[in-house]
């Protein structure tokens, strides 16, 4: 029943700088064999730390795709806008959303120097990006791949972040410029790719998703909580760079332009673990786990 | 910015048996306009009701795809095998699994007349199925579509249920025949389609997913709980047909071979709601919500 001819992967690894070893690696072995230089330590300037009662959520910002929105978010964070804010919405198999629970009332928090409206950053030119293509038939985009450790779709000219699990976006009303970064959400279910190019994505949760995804679902329309007492407090949302050095999360990502990442994708596409009977020889853009080493 | 030429859908509806109306319908309007005959009431013989402390989970069995496994499961249910069993595993963005927490010990519950091993029902012939194709580029299968209200992949000869959100499968060890229906899981994250044709899928949760997906994640390997006290009790798992008539869940599904389902898919593919700026004109097999009217 097992189809080793297809399933087995022969990866070439240069060990010790001279010996060449031919080995069949599964995904764990790929990580074990990776080199230190293949990992990218995420700069503290690109990390936010959101503290919930249950634990910490670490977010990497995607400045290359949404520079104006990430600038707004950094300003709001510096002004403590999100401290003592709330998770206001948990829609099963969709998104978890947070921000000022009184945003739509006369008690709304001040946005300070941040403008209430901001043009959507729904896509950008593909040119100028280090796009690593993924060989995959995608329902939504002509081509898919990665830029650094973010999943990306492209039509050959425009490029956009894709709504995979853990991607963070900016809530907005109907107007294209009605988002500003004060209301944020994270994808918590099967990728809602119909949102691609309709919402500004600003980053990705790289640690602590489980503190958001295990929250009780909201019983109101779209999963909004119906009473304030159901909302989960966000104690603080801080820039990692503003934390004492020993409290800063250390997050490393396997570079998507590394040999080990190439082997990682191959191993995930053609599973060689004994458990698999008929490995699928296929992979979707939102099914590629992006290897992360985090110590929050 | 809005592209009405592409986004607008003109659906033809025959109203009152004679008048022909031309209307642009969004997905909610499609449901509102659907006819009673387009809905399929699921027979109580095909429904299981799992009672957790927080609420009821309703499962529809897929006899056409896994007749031997669904037979096993019905026997185990009739023998109260799952009553006072446990949710033993909650792996974030993957699966929730339940069964006898002592299955691997000398205290394991008796399977009664159910055999410990059973050949996997990983696929079946496409012939004989009422397959409704979905126009979608899929990373994992040559063609995708629906059989009744289950998502299906096919290579033109074989057909298999796909691991979309809420699909229920049979846990197994490495051997292909090591599953028997006594350990069940449900897909709770982005579709793990690499499991297609490697595990026997037996049905789908049609109501109550939120009681499983909001459980605390397990901290052990693969999301297994490390202590019995973390496990969630399953009070009862019963056949709907064995419940008093007034306690039986009433579940209706929009038939996938109905005109309204065709319009539903079109409306989900090309969103006409004002909120959308650039509707994607695309849809994935696991992104088609299967309309259900349930009164558990």
Short mmCIF file of C-alpha atoms in Angstrom, two decimals, chain B residues 39-44 47 49 56 58 206-207 240 243-253 292-296:
data_model
loop_
_atom_site.label_atom_id
_atom_site.label_comp_id
_atom_site.label_asym_id
_atom_site.label_seq_id
_atom_site.Cartn_x
_atom_site.Cartn_y
_atom_site.Cartn_z
CA UNK B 39 -34.20 21.27 1.92
CA UNK B 40 -33.46 17.70 2.98
CA UNK B 41 -34.55 16.67 6.47
CA UNK B 42 -31.84 14.39 7.79
CA UNK B 43 -33.26 11.08 8.92
CA UNK B 44 -32.89 10.50 12.66
CA UNK B 47 -27.85 11.53 13.38
CA UNK B 49 -26.27 13.45 19.56
CA UNK B 56 -25.12 19.24 22.43
CA UNK B 58 -25.06 16.83 16.43
CA UNK B 206 -23.89 19.84 11.74
CA UNK B 207 -24.53 21.70 15.01
CA UNK B 240 -31.08 10.50 17.62
CA UNK B 243 -34.29 9.76 21.87
CA UNK B 244 -37.90 10.60 22.70
CA UNK B 245 -39.40 12.22 19.61
CA UNK B 246 -39.60 15.66 21.20
CA UNK B 247 -35.88 15.48 22.11
CA UNK B 248 -34.70 14.50 18.63
CA UNK B 249 -32.81 17.27 16.83
CA UNK B 250 -34.47 18.51 13.68
CA UNK B 251 -31.82 19.13 11.04
CA UNK B 252 -32.45 20.24 7.49
CA UNK B 253 -29.74 20.79 4.87
CA UNK B 292 -28.23 23.97 7.75
CA UNK B 293 -31.41 24.63 9.72
CA UNK B 294 -31.05 22.89 13.05
CA UNK B 295 -33.15 22.83 16.19
CA UNK B 296 -31.25 20.56 18.56
#
